[in-house]
Coordinates of C-alpha atoms in Angstrom, one line a residue:
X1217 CA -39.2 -20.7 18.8
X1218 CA -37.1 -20.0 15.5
X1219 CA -33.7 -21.1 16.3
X1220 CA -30.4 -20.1 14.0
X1221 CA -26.8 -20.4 13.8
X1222 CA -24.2 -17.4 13.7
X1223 CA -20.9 -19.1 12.4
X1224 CA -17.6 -17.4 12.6
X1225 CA -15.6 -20.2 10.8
X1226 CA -13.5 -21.3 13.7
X1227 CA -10.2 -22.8 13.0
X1228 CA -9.9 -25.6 15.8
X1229 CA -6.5 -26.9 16.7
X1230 CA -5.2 -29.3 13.5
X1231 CA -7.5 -27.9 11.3
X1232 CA -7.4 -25.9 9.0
X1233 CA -8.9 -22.4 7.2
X1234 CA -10.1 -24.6 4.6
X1235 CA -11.4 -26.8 6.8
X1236 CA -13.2 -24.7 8.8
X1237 CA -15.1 -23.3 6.3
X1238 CA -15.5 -27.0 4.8
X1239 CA -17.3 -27.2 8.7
X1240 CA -19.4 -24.3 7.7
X1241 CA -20.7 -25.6 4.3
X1242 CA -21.2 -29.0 6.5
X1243 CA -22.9 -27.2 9.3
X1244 CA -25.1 -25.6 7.3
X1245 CA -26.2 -28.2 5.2
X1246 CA -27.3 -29.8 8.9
X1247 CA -29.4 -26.7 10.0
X1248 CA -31.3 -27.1 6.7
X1249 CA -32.3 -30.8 7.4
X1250 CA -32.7 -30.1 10.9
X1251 CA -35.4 -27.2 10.5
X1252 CA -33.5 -24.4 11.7
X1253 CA -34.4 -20.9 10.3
X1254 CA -31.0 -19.1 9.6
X1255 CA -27.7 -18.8 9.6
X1256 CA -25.2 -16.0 9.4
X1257 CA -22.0 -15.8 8.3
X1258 CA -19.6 -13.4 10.8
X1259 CA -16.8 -10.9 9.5
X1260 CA -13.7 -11.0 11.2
X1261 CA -10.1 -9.7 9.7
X1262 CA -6.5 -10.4 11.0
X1263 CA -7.2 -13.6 12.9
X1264 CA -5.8 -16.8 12.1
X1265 CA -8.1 -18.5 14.0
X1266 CA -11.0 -17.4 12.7
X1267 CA -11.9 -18.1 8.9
X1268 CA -15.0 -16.1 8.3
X1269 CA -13.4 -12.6 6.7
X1270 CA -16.3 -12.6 3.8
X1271 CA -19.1 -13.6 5.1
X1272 CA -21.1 -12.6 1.7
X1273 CA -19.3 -14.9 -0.6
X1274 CA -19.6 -17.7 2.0
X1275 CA -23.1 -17.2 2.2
X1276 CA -23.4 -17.6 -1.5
X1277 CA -21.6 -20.8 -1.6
X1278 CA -24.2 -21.6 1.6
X1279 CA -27.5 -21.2 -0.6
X1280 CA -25.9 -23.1 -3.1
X1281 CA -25.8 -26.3 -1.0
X1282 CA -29.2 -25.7 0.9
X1283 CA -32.6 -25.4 -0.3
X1284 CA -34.5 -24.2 2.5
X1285 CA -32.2 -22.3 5.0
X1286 CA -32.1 -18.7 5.1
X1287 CA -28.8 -17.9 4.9
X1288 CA -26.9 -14.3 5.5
X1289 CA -24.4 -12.6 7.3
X1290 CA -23.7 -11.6 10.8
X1291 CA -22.8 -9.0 9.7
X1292 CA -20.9 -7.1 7.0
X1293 CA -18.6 -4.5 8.7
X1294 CA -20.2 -1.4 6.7
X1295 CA -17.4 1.1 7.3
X1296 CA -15.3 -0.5 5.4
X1297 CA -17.5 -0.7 1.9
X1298 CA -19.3 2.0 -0.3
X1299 CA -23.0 1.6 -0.1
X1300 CA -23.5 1.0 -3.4
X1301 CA -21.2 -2.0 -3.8
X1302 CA -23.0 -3.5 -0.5
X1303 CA -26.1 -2.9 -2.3
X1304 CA -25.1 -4.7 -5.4
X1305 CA -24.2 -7.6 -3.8
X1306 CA -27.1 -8.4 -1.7
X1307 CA -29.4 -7.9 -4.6
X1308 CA -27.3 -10.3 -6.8
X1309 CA -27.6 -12.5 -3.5
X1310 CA -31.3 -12.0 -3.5
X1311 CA -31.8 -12.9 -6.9
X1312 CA -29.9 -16.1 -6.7
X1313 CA -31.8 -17.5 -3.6
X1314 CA -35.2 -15.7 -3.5
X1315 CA -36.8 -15.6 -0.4
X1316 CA -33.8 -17.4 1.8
X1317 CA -31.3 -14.0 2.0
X1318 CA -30.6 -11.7 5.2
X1319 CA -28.5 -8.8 4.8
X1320 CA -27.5 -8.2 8.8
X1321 CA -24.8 -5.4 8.8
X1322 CA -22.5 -4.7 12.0
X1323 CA -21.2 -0.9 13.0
X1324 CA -18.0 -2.3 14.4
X1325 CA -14.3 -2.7 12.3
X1326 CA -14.5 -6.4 12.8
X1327 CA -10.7 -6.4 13.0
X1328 CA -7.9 -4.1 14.7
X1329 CA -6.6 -0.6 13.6
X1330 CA -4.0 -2.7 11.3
X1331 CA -6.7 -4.4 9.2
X1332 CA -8.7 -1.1 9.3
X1333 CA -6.4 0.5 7.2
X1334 CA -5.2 -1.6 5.3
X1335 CA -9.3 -2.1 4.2
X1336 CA -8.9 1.9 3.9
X1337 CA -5.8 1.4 1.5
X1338 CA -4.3 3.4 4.1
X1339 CA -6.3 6.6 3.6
X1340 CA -7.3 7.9 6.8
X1341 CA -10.6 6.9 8.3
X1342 CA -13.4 10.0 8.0
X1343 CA -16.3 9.4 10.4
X1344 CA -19.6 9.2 8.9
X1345 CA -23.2 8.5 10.8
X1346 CA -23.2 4.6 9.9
X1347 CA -26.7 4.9 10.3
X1348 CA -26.9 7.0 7.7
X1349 CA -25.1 5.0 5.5
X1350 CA -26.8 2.1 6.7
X1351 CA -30.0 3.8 5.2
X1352 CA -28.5 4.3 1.6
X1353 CA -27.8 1.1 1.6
X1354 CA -31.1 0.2 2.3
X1355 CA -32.1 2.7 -0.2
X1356 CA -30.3 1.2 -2.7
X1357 CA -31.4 -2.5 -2.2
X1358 CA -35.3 -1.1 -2.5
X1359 CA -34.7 1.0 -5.5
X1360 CA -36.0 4.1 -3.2
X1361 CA -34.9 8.0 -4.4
X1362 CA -32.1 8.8 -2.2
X1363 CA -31.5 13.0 -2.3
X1364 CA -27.8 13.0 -3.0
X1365 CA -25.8 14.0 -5.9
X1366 CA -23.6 11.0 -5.4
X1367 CA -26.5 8.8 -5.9
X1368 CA -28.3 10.1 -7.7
X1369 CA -29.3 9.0 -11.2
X1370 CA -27.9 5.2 -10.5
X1371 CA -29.3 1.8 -9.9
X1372 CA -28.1 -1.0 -7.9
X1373 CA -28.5 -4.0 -10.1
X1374 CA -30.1 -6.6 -10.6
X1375 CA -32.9 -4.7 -10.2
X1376 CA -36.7 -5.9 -9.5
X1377 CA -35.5 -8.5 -7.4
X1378 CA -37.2 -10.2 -3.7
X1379 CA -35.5 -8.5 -1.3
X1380 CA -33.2 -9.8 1.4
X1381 CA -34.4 -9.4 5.2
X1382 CA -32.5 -6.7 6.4
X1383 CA -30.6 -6.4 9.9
X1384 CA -29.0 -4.7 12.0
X1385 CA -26.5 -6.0 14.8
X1386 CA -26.2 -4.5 18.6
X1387 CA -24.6 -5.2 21.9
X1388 CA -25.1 -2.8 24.4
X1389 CA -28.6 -1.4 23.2
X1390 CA -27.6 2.0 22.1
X1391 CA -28.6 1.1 18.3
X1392 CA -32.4 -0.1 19.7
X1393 CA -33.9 3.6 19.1
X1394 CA -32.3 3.8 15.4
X1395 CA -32.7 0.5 14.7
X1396 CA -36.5 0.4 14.9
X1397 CA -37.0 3.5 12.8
X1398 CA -35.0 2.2 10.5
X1399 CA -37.8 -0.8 10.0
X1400 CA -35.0 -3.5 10.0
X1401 CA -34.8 -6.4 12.5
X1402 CA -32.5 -6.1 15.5
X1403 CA -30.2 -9.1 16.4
X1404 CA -28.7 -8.7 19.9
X1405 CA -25.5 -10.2 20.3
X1406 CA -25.9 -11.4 24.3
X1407 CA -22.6 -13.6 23.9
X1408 CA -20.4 -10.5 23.6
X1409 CA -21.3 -9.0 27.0
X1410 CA -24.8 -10.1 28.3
X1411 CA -26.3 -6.6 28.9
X1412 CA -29.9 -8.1 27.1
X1413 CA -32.8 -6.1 28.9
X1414 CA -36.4 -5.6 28.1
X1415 CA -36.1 -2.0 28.1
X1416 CA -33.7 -2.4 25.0
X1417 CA -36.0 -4.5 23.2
X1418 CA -39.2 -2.3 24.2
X1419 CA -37.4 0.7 22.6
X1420 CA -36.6 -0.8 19.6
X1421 CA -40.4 -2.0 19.1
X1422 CA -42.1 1.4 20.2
X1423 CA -39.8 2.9 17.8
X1424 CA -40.3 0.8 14.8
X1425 CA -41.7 1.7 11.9
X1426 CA -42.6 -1.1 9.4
X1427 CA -40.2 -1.1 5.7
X1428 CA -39.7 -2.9 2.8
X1429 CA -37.3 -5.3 4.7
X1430 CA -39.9 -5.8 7.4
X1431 CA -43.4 -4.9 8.0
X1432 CA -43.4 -5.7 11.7
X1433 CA -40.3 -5.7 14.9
X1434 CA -38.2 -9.0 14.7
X1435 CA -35.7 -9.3 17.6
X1436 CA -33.3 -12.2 17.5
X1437 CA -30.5 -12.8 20.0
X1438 CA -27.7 -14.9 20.0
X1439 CA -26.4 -16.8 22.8
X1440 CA -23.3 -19.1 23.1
X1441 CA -23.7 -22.4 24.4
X1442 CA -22.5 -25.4 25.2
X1443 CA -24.5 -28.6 24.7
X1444 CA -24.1 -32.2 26.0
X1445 CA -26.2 -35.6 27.0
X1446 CA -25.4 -34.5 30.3
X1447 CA -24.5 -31.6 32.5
X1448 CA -21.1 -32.9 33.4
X1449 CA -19.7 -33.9 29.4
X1450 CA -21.4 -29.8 29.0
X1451 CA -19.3 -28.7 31.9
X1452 CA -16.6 -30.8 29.8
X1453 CA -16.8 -29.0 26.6
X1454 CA -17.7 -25.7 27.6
X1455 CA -14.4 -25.3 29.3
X1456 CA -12.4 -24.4 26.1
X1457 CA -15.5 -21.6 25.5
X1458 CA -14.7 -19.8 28.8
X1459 CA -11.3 -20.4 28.4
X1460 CA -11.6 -18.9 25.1
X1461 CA -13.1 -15.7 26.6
X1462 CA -10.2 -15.2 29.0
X1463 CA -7.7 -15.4 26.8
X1464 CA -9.0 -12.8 24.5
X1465 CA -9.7 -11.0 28.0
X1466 CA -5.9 -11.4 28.9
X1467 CA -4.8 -9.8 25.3
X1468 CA -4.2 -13.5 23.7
X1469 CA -5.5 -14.7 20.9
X1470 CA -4.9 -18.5 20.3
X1471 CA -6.5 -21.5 18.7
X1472 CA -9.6 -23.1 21.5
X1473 CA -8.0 -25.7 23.5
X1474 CA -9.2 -29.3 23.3
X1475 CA -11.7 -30.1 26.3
X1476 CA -8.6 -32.5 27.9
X1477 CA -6.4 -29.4 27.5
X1478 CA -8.8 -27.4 29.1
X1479 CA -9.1 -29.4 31.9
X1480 CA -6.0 -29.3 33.2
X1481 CA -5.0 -25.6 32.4
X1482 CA -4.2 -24.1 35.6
X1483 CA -6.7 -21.4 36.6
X1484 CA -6.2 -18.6 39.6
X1485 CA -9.2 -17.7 41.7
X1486 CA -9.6 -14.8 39.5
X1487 CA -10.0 -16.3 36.2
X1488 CA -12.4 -18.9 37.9
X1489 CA -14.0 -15.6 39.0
X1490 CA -14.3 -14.1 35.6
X1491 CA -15.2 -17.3 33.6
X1492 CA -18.1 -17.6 36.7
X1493 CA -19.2 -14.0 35.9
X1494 CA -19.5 -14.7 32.0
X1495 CA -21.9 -18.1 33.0
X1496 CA -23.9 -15.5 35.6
X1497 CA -24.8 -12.9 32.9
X1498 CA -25.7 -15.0 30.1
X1499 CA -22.9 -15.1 28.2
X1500 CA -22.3 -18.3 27.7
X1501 CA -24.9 -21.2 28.6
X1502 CA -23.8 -24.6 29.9
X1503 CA -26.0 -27.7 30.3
X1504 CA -27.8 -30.2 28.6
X1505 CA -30.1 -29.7 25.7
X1506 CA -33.5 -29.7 28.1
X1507 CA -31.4 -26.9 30.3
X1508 CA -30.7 -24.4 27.7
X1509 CA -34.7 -24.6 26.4
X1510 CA -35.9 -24.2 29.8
X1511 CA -33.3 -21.3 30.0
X1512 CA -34.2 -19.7 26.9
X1513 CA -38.0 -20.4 27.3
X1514 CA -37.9 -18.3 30.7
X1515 CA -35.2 -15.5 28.7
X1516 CA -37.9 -15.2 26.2
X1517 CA -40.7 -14.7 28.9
X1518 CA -38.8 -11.9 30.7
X1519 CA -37.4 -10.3 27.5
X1520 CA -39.6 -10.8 24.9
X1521 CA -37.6 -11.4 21.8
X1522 CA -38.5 -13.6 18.8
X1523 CA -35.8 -15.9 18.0
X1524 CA -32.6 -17.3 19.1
X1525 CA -29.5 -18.1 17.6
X1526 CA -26.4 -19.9 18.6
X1527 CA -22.7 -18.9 18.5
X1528 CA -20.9 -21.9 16.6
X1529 CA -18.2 -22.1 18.6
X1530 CA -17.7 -25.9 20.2
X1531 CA -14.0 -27.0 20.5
X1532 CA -14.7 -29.4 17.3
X1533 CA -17.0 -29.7 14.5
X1534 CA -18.3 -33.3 16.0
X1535 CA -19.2 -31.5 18.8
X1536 CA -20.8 -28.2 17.0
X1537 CA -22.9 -30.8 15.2
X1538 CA -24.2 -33.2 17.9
X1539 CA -25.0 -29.8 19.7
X1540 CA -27.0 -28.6 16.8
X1541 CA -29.1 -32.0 16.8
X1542 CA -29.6 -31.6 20.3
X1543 CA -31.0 -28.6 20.5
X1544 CA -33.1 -28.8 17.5
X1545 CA -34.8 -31.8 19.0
X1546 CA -35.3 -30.5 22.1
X1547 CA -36.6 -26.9 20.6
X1548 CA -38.2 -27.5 17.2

């Protein structure tokens, strides 16, 4: 099983921005010792805790210092950019690192309605098919005649260059049917509210069609997990995860708690309930390293996807680290 990392660039409590993407250069220089096949790069805006708000230039500083890792983002919020632009810069991506670039691109703001506009330089937003504009760019990246007088006549350069893998994020399983048409890979984000099923999956493969990006369906889903020697040190660290979630639940956004924080924050019956309800549906995986395979061995049996990656979000980057070492012994 191909295993991958989506990093967000946490900022853990006494660190800093600068330190968390520090952890990211460090983490990914791991994953390419380790074996692991990817890792993405998230986009968030407006968040001090998270660090990750261009995921395209970190993932040019990330090829830099890794020589076998495919490296890419998770994804680039494509409302906010003109296609052509995005196109430009996954080719000069693609030409620096050859083979080892994914261009995975989101549907979502990646930030509130503040951040939104002020991306928009304050010009109201105008709705556009993002799938349509997800297929310019992809146009554009393959040099392919695209029947608009806006782009018509140009060239995204560099031109003549290996082209990235190409991506496209979902949640729920409405972008399955487009996805696969499109001939791009589909990366299912099960940590953001566990609604994987087969028939999502099956849709996006009967659907596909093979492209330039891809000749044949590639589904990858991400988990979050938590990762210890044993069960109870997991149950230990995976506390500030769920805790995490209920907070953001609850309207607050806050650094992750340290795990001894964590365990003594007082929780009612209901958010014991709710953080219960997140383990149940498969948004967040708790155990040692030999659990979480089993788990994801039996996921993959039942759902049938491809690959798996993991949501980099442990309470420290020690942690993050020993986590990726276990599970790459216990899965490569």
């Amino acid at each position: 099983m191909r295993i991958g990392i989506l990093d967000q660039a946490p900022i853990a409590k006494g660190n800093t921005a600068t330190g968390a993407l520090q952890n990211a250069v460090e983490t990914a220089k791991l994953a390419d010792e380790l074996g692991y096949h990817r890792m993405w790069m998230a986009e968030h805006h407006n968040l001090r805790t998270l660090a990750s708000s261009a995921p395209e230039i970190t993932a040019s500083f990330l090829a830099a210092k890794t020589s076998r890792l495919r490296i890419g983002t998770g994804g680039v919020m494509m409302m906010h950019y003109a296609p052509y632009k995005v196109a430009e810069v996954f080719k000069t991506l693609s030409a620096l690192a050859p083979g080892r670039i994914d261009f995975g691109a989101g549907r979502a703001p990646g930030g509130d309605h503040r951040s939104t506009q002020a991306l928009a330089v304050g010009r109201p937003y105008i709705p556009t098919d993002l799938y349509d504009k997800f297929h310019t760019i992809l146009s554009l990246i393959g040099e392919s005649p695209i029947e608009d007088s806006l782009h018509d006549d140009i060239v995204a350069t560099p031109a003549d260059i290996v082209l990235p893998e190409a991506w496209l994020l979902g949640s729920t399983g409405n972008s399955a049917i487009r996805t696969g048409r499109l001939g791009v890979g589909y990366s299912f984000a099960q940590f953001f509210n566990g609604e994987m099923s087969k028939e999502i999956f099956d849709a996006y493969r009967s659907n596909f069609m093979p492209s330039a990006f891809m000749e044949k369906p590639v589904i990858s889903v991400t988990y979050s997990v938590s990762v210890a020697e044993t069960r109870e040190e997991a149950e230990y660290i995976a506390l500030p995860v769920d805790l995490g979630r209920l907070f953001l639940m609850k309207g607050r956004i806050q650094q992750p708690l340290a795990p001894e924080e964590a365990r003594d924050y007082p929780l009612s019956e209901v958010d014991r309930s709710f953080i219960e309800s997140n383990r149940e549906r498969g948004l967040h995986l708790v155990g040692t390293a030999a659990d979480i395979a089993d788990q994801l061995r039996a996921d993959q049996e039942q759902y049938g996807f491809d690959e798996v990656m993991f949501s980099a979000s442990a309470p420290s980057q020690e942690i993050r680290l020993n986590q990726l070492r276990l599970l790459a012994k216990e899965l490569l």
